[in-house]
């Protein structure tokens, strides 16, 4: 069974204090690993897809990296507007298997 | 504006009543999905559909039903057989095999008392 574990559950940072969120996964053949941002009471917003170990993607203050067992979401010099819950998900490589397995998320708070 | 719409944003029902949640997309995506989100749990897949007139059960399909009569629409019915229907329901869509990212709608919060 596919599993995704995110840590920490919650993280409070001062504005400008860089840090990383972790997503550990086990999946039988990885088709893709996804990062989403979710604000309270809203649907998840797509951020990145990573397909293979060693891949990196960046968007503004966010950088996602992938190894064979985990992914990191690095946040550089965060601002209060980066406060949100960040979700990680994986999709297995089977053809026709559309299912995403999600972690429970990391709730990030950036203090001004 | 292309996107996914869900209505209503908030829905209140009495126990024993069936309720239908709407999901519409104008992204021309082939695949559509329904997830349920509960506090402290990851999103869980209820049903998904890869093409019109076809759909598959996800991990927690019991007490739910769907239809896919049009490419743009994928309504979810929460029946009285669903034991714990109060939750945040999210609809998503993806292009299909050429694009595996799923894009989410704004969600419907259902409260059953």
mmCIF file of C-alpha atoms in Angstrom:
data_model
loop_
_atom_site.group_PDB
_atom_site.id
_atom_site.type_symbol
_atom_site.label_atom_id
_atom_site.label_comp_id
_atom_site.label_asym_id
_atom_site.label_seq_id
_atom_site.Cartn_x
_atom_site.Cartn_y
_atom_site.Cartn_z
ATOM 1 C CA UNK A 1 0.000 0.000 0.000
ATOM 2 C CA UNK A 2 1.265 3.459 -0.901
ATOM 3 C CA UNK A 3 2.131 5.715 2.032
ATOM 4 C CA UNK A 4 3.012 9.382 2.418
ATOM 5 C CA UNK A 5 4.247 10.874 5.692
ATOM 6 C CA UNK A 6 4.820 14.596 6.095
ATOM 7 C CA UNK A 7 6.836 16.272 8.831
ATOM 8 C CA UNK A 8 6.650 18.344 10.843
ATOM 9 C CA UNK A 9 2.884 18.561 11.355
ATOM 10 C CA UNK A 10 3.202 22.255 12.080
ATOM 11 C CA UNK A 11 6.010 24.775 11.708
ATOM 12 C CA UNK A 12 6.234 28.366 12.872
ATOM 13 C CA UNK A 13 8.938 30.579 11.390
ATOM 14 C CA UNK A 14 9.877 34.203 11.653
ATOM 15 C CA UNK A 15 9.616 36.165 8.432
ATOM 16 C CA UNK A 16 12.854 35.638 6.507
ATOM 17 C CA UNK A 17 13.778 32.427 8.378
ATOM 18 C CA UNK A 18 14.369 29.697 5.772
ATOM 19 C CA UNK A 19 13.456 26.066 6.426
ATOM 20 C CA UNK A 20 12.391 22.794 4.799
ATOM 21 C CA UNK A 21 9.327 20.572 4.881
ATOM 22 C CA UNK A 22 9.712 16.825 4.492
ATOM 23 C CA UNK A 23 7.629 14.276 2.583
ATOM 24 C CA UNK A 24 8.636 10.631 2.963
ATOM 25 C CA UNK A 25 6.942 8.139 0.672
ATOM 26 C CA UNK A 26 6.677 4.481 -0.202
ATOM 27 C CA UNK A 27 5.097 3.586 -3.521
ATOM 28 C CA UNK A 28 5.360 0.685 -5.910
ATOM 29 C CA UNK A 29 6.869 2.539 -8.848
ATOM 30 C CA UNK A 30 6.617 6.325 -8.745
ATOM 31 C CA UNK A 31 4.787 8.036 -11.607
ATOM 32 C CA UNK A 32 4.944 11.459 -9.992
ATOM 33 C CA UNK A 33 5.203 13.310 -6.658
ATOM 34 C CA UNK A 34 3.096 16.447 -6.241
ATOM 35 C CA UNK A 35 3.188 19.437 -3.924
ATOM 36 C CA UNK A 36 0.112 21.520 -3.246
ATOM 37 C CA UNK A 37 -0.601 24.578 -1.136
ATOM 38 C CA UNK A 38 -3.924 24.782 0.708
ATOM 39 C CA UNK A 39 -5.320 27.866 2.423
ATOM 40 C CA UNK A 40 -7.976 27.422 5.131
ATOM 41 C CA UNK A 41 -11.399 26.587 3.711
ATOM 42 C CA UNK A 42 -10.124 26.409 0.123
ATOM 43 C CA UNK A 43 -9.135 23.753 -2.374
ATOM 44 C CA UNK A 44 -5.486 22.745 -2.814
ATOM 45 C CA UNK A 45 -3.485 24.810 -5.300
ATOM 46 C CA UNK A 46 -1.035 22.886 -7.481
ATOM 47 C CA UNK A 47 2.637 23.844 -7.039
ATOM 48 C CA UNK A 48 4.994 21.215 -8.495
ATOM 49 C CA UNK A 49 5.295 17.776 -10.064
ATOM 50 C CA UNK A 50 8.529 15.826 -9.639
ATOM 51 C CA UNK A 51 9.043 12.683 -11.701
ATOM 52 C CA UNK A 52 12.421 11.189 -10.833
ATOM 53 C CA UNK A 53 15.150 11.254 -8.182
ATOM 54 C CA UNK A 54 17.461 14.214 -8.514
ATOM 55 C CA UNK A 55 14.842 16.467 -10.049
ATOM 56 C CA UNK A 56 14.370 19.984 -8.656
ATOM 57 C CA UNK A 57 11.765 22.656 -9.376
ATOM 58 C CA UNK A 58 11.493 26.245 -8.198
ATOM 59 C CA UNK A 59 8.775 28.845 -7.937
ATOM 60 C CA UNK A 60 9.444 32.159 -6.246
ATOM 61 C CA UNK A 61 10.579 31.352 -2.674
ATOM 62 C CA UNK A 62 9.804 27.609 -2.990
ATOM 63 C CA UNK A 63 12.081 24.847 -4.221
ATOM 64 C CA UNK A 64 11.079 21.179 -4.362
ATOM 65 C CA UNK A 65 13.574 18.327 -4.531
ATOM 66 C CA UNK A 66 13.171 14.573 -4.868
ATOM 67 C CA UNK A 67 15.129 11.481 -3.818
ATOM 68 C CA UNK A 68 14.108 7.828 -4.066
ATOM 69 C CA UNK A 69 12.536 7.950 -0.600
ATOM 70 C CA UNK A 70 11.588 11.532 0.145
ATOM 71 C CA UNK A 71 10.934 15.006 -1.140
ATOM 72 C CA UNK A 72 11.740 18.330 0.442
ATOM 73 C CA UNK A 73 10.016 21.657 0.003
ATOM 74 C CA UNK A 74 12.549 24.350 0.794
ATOM 75 C CA UNK A 75 11.233 27.786 1.668
ATOM 76 C CA UNK A 76 13.727 30.616 1.371
ATOM 77 C CA UNK A 77 13.191 33.915 3.200
ATOM 78 C CA UNK A 78 9.464 33.282 3.679
ATOM 79 C CA UNK A 79 6.860 36.008 3.935
ATOM 80 C CA UNK A 80 3.596 35.976 5.916
ATOM 81 C CA UNK A 81 1.665 35.253 2.709
ATOM 82 C CA UNK A 82 3.453 31.896 2.498
ATOM 83 C CA UNK A 83 1.451 30.760 5.538
ATOM 84 C CA UNK A 84 -0.657 27.770 4.479
ATOM 85 C CA UNK A 85 -0.846 23.996 4.715
ATOM 86 C CA UNK A 86 1.458 22.267 2.247
ATOM 87 C CA UNK A 87 0.343 18.873 0.979
ATOM 88 C CA UNK A 88 2.423 16.162 -0.657
ATOM 89 C CA UNK A 89 0.955 13.371 -2.816
ATOM 90 C CA UNK A 90 2.245 10.481 -4.919
ATOM 91 C CA UNK A 91 0.881 8.604 -7.902
ATOM 92 C CA UNK A 92 1.813 5.045 -8.720
ATOM 93 C CA UNK A 93 3.136 4.129 -12.155
ATOM 94 C CA UNK A 94 0.431 1.605 -13.148
ATOM 95 C CA UNK A 95 -1.313 2.544 -16.335
ATOM 96 C CA UNK A 96 -4.868 3.606 -15.626
ATOM 97 C CA UNK A 97 -4.319 4.026 -11.903
ATOM 98 C CA UNK A 98 -5.324 7.618 -11.391
ATOM 99 C CA UNK A 99 -5.217 7.553 -7.624
ATOM 100 C CA UNK A 100 -3.172 10.083 -5.662
ATOM 101 C CA UNK A 101 -2.149 9.167 -2.115
ATOM 102 C CA UNK A 102 -1.899 12.258 0.075
ATOM 103 C CA UNK A 103 -0.036 13.023 3.256
ATOM 104 C CA UNK A 104 -1.736 14.900 6.088
ATOM 105 C CA UNK A 105 0.176 18.093 5.380
ATOM 106 C CA UNK A 106 2.446 20.553 7.153
ATOM 107 C CA UNK A 107 0.783 23.662 8.512
ATOM 108 C CA UNK A 108 3.222 26.524 8.019
ATOM 109 C CA UNK A 109 2.885 29.840 9.864
ATOM 110 C CA UNK A 110 5.157 32.767 9.050
ATOM 111 C CA UNK A 111 5.264 35.390 11.791
ATOM 112 C CA UNK A 112 5.866 38.995 10.700
ATOM 113 C CA UNK B 1 -11.640 32.107 -17.056
ATOM 114 C CA UNK B 2 -10.879 28.380 -17.092
ATOM 115 C CA UNK B 3 -11.366 26.463 -13.904
ATOM 116 C CA UNK B 4 -13.354 24.151 -11.694
ATOM 117 C CA UNK B 5 -16.457 25.296 -9.887
ATOM 118 C CA UNK B 6 -18.192 23.575 -7.011
ATOM 119 C CA UNK B 7 -21.518 24.524 -5.570
ATOM 120 C CA UNK B 8 -22.718 25.265 -3.073
ATOM 121 C CA UNK B 9 -19.815 26.383 -0.845
ATOM 122 C CA UNK B 10 -21.707 25.366 2.311
ATOM 123 C CA UNK B 11 -24.454 22.754 2.560
ATOM 124 C CA UNK B 12 -26.528 21.725 5.550
ATOM 125 C CA UNK B 13 -28.710 18.617 5.602
ATOM 126 C CA UNK B 14 -30.629 16.528 8.060
ATOM 127 C CA UNK B 15 -29.609 12.957 8.678
ATOM 128 C CA UNK B 16 -31.366 10.530 6.335
ATOM 129 C CA UNK B 17 -31.507 12.903 3.370
ATOM 130 C CA UNK B 18 -29.595 12.408 0.145
ATOM 131 C CA UNK B 19 -27.692 15.435 -1.144
ATOM 132 C CA UNK B 20 -25.977 16.158 -4.452
ATOM 133 C CA UNK B 21 -22.806 18.217 -4.772
ATOM 134 C CA UNK B 22 -22.089 19.910 -8.074
ATOM 135 C CA UNK B 23 -18.740 19.975 -9.891
ATOM 136 C CA UNK B 24 -18.217 21.627 -13.276
ATOM 137 C CA UNK B 25 -15.008 22.235 -15.228
ATOM 138 C CA UNK B 26 -14.325 24.205 -18.412
ATOM 139 C CA UNK B 27 -10.712 23.095 -18.784
ATOM 140 C CA UNK B 28 -11.578 20.418 -21.354
ATOM 141 C CA UNK B 29 -10.078 17.820 -19.027
ATOM 142 C CA UNK B 30 -10.905 14.170 -19.569
ATOM 143 C CA UNK B 31 -10.558 12.942 -15.983
ATOM 144 C CA UNK B 32 -12.458 14.093 -12.907
ATOM 145 C CA UNK B 33 -12.246 13.076 -9.253
ATOM 146 C CA UNK B 34 -13.995 13.415 -5.914
ATOM 147 C CA UNK B 35 -12.053 13.540 -2.656
ATOM 148 C CA UNK B 36 -13.091 13.881 0.932
ATOM 149 C CA UNK B 37 -10.988 15.819 3.482
ATOM 150 C CA UNK B 38 -11.332 15.327 7.230
ATOM 151 C CA UNK B 39 -9.255 17.019 9.952
ATOM 152 C CA UNK B 40 -5.981 15.205 10.600
ATOM 153 C CA UNK B 41 -6.373 12.931 7.577
ATOM 154 C CA UNK B 42 -5.044 13.093 4.053
ATOM 155 C CA UNK B 43 -7.429 13.578 1.157
ATOM 156 C CA UNK B 44 -9.186 10.308 0.352
ATOM 157 C CA UNK B 45 -10.468 9.348 -3.098
ATOM 158 C CA UNK B 46 -14.196 8.630 -3.350
ATOM 159 C CA UNK B 47 -14.765 8.143 -7.111
ATOM 160 C CA UNK B 48 -13.043 9.037 -10.336
ATOM 161 C CA UNK B 49 -13.945 9.122 -14.009
ATOM 162 C CA UNK B 50 -11.535 9.015 -16.934
ATOM 163 C CA UNK B 51 -14.111 9.366 -19.702
ATOM 164 C CA UNK B 52 -17.783 10.203 -20.124
ATOM 165 C CA UNK B 53 -20.207 7.467 -19.037
ATOM 166 C CA UNK B 54 -17.511 5.598 -17.118
ATOM 167 C CA UNK B 55 -16.337 5.875 -13.503
ATOM 168 C CA UNK B 56 -14.494 3.815 -10.901
ATOM 169 C CA UNK B 57 -14.702 3.507 -7.135
ATOM 170 C CA UNK B 58 -11.950 4.973 -5.035
ATOM 171 C CA UNK B 59 -10.968 3.968 -1.531
ATOM 172 C CA UNK B 60 -14.109 5.137 0.259
ATOM 173 C CA UNK B 61 -16.992 4.817 -2.240
ATOM 174 C CA UNK B 62 -19.519 3.272 0.148
ATOM 175 C CA UNK B 63 -22.521 5.552 0.657
ATOM 176 C CA UNK B 64 -21.712 7.712 -2.385
ATOM 177 C CA UNK B 65 -22.779 7.673 -6.021
ATOM 178 C CA UNK B 66 -21.694 9.615 -9.119
ATOM 179 C CA UNK B 67 -22.584 10.095 -12.764
ATOM 180 C CA UNK B 68 -20.613 11.368 -15.759
ATOM 181 C CA UNK B 69 -23.074 12.198 -18.510
ATOM 182 C CA UNK B 70 -21.069 15.183 -19.814
ATOM 183 C CA UNK B 71 -17.364 15.808 -19.992
ATOM 184 C CA UNK B 72 -17.751 19.038 -18.017
ATOM 185 C CA UNK B 73 -19.793 17.711 -15.120
ATOM 186 C CA UNK B 74 -19.253 15.109 -12.379
ATOM 187 C CA UNK B 75 -21.885 15.407 -9.627
ATOM 188 C CA UNK B 76 -21.528 13.497 -6.365
ATOM 189 C CA UNK B 77 -24.526 12.246 -4.370
ATOM 190 C CA UNK B 78 -24.038 11.623 -0.684
ATOM 191 C CA UNK B 79 -26.673 9.084 0.280
ATOM 192 C CA UNK B 80 -28.231 8.322 3.639
ATOM 193 C CA UNK B 81 -26.113 5.151 3.696
ATOM 194 C CA UNK B 82 -22.940 7.199 4.272
ATOM 195 C CA UNK B 83 -22.319 6.889 8.010
ATOM 196 C CA UNK B 84 -20.211 10.016 8.551
ATOM 197 C CA UNK B 85 -21.069 12.440 5.750
ATOM 198 C CA UNK B 86 -19.963 15.666 7.441
ATOM 199 C CA UNK B 87 -16.712 16.661 5.699
ATOM 200 C CA UNK B 88 -15.064 18.984 3.190
ATOM 201 C CA UNK B 89 -15.595 17.633 -0.342
ATOM 202 C CA UNK B 90 -13.166 18.454 -3.116
ATOM 203 C CA UNK B 91 -13.557 17.928 -6.839
ATOM 204 C CA UNK B 92 -10.520 17.777 -9.128
ATOM 205 C CA UNK B 93 -9.742 17.264 -12.786
ATOM 206 C CA UNK B 94 -6.758 16.354 -14.935
ATOM 207 C CA UNK B 95 -6.030 16.309 -18.661
ATOM 208 C CA UNK B 96 -5.550 12.558 -18.619
ATOM 209 C CA UNK B 97 -2.558 10.475 -19.597
ATOM 210 C CA UNK B 98 -0.795 13.428 -21.228
ATOM 211 C CA UNK B 99 -0.910 15.405 -17.992
ATOM 212 C CA UNK B 100 -1.131 13.791 -14.579
ATOM 213 C CA UNK B 101 -1.456 16.871 -12.395
ATOM 214 C CA UNK B 102 -4.833 17.177 -10.705
ATOM 215 C CA UNK B 103 -6.347 20.636 -10.274
ATOM 216 C CA UNK B 104 -8.842 21.223 -7.504
ATOM 217 C CA UNK B 105 -12.024 23.199 -7.131
ATOM 218 C CA UNK B 106 -12.798 25.417 -4.126
ATOM 219 C CA UNK B 107 -14.641 22.679 -2.203
ATOM 220 C CA UNK B 108 -18.045 22.178 -0.583
ATOM 221 C CA UNK B 109 -18.370 21.913 3.168
ATOM 222 C CA UNK B 110 -21.215 19.538 4.000
ATOM 223 C CA UNK B 111 -22.683 19.425 7.490
ATOM 224 C CA UNK B 112 -25.222 16.747 8.350
ATOM 225 C CA UNK B 113 -27.063 16.923 11.677
#
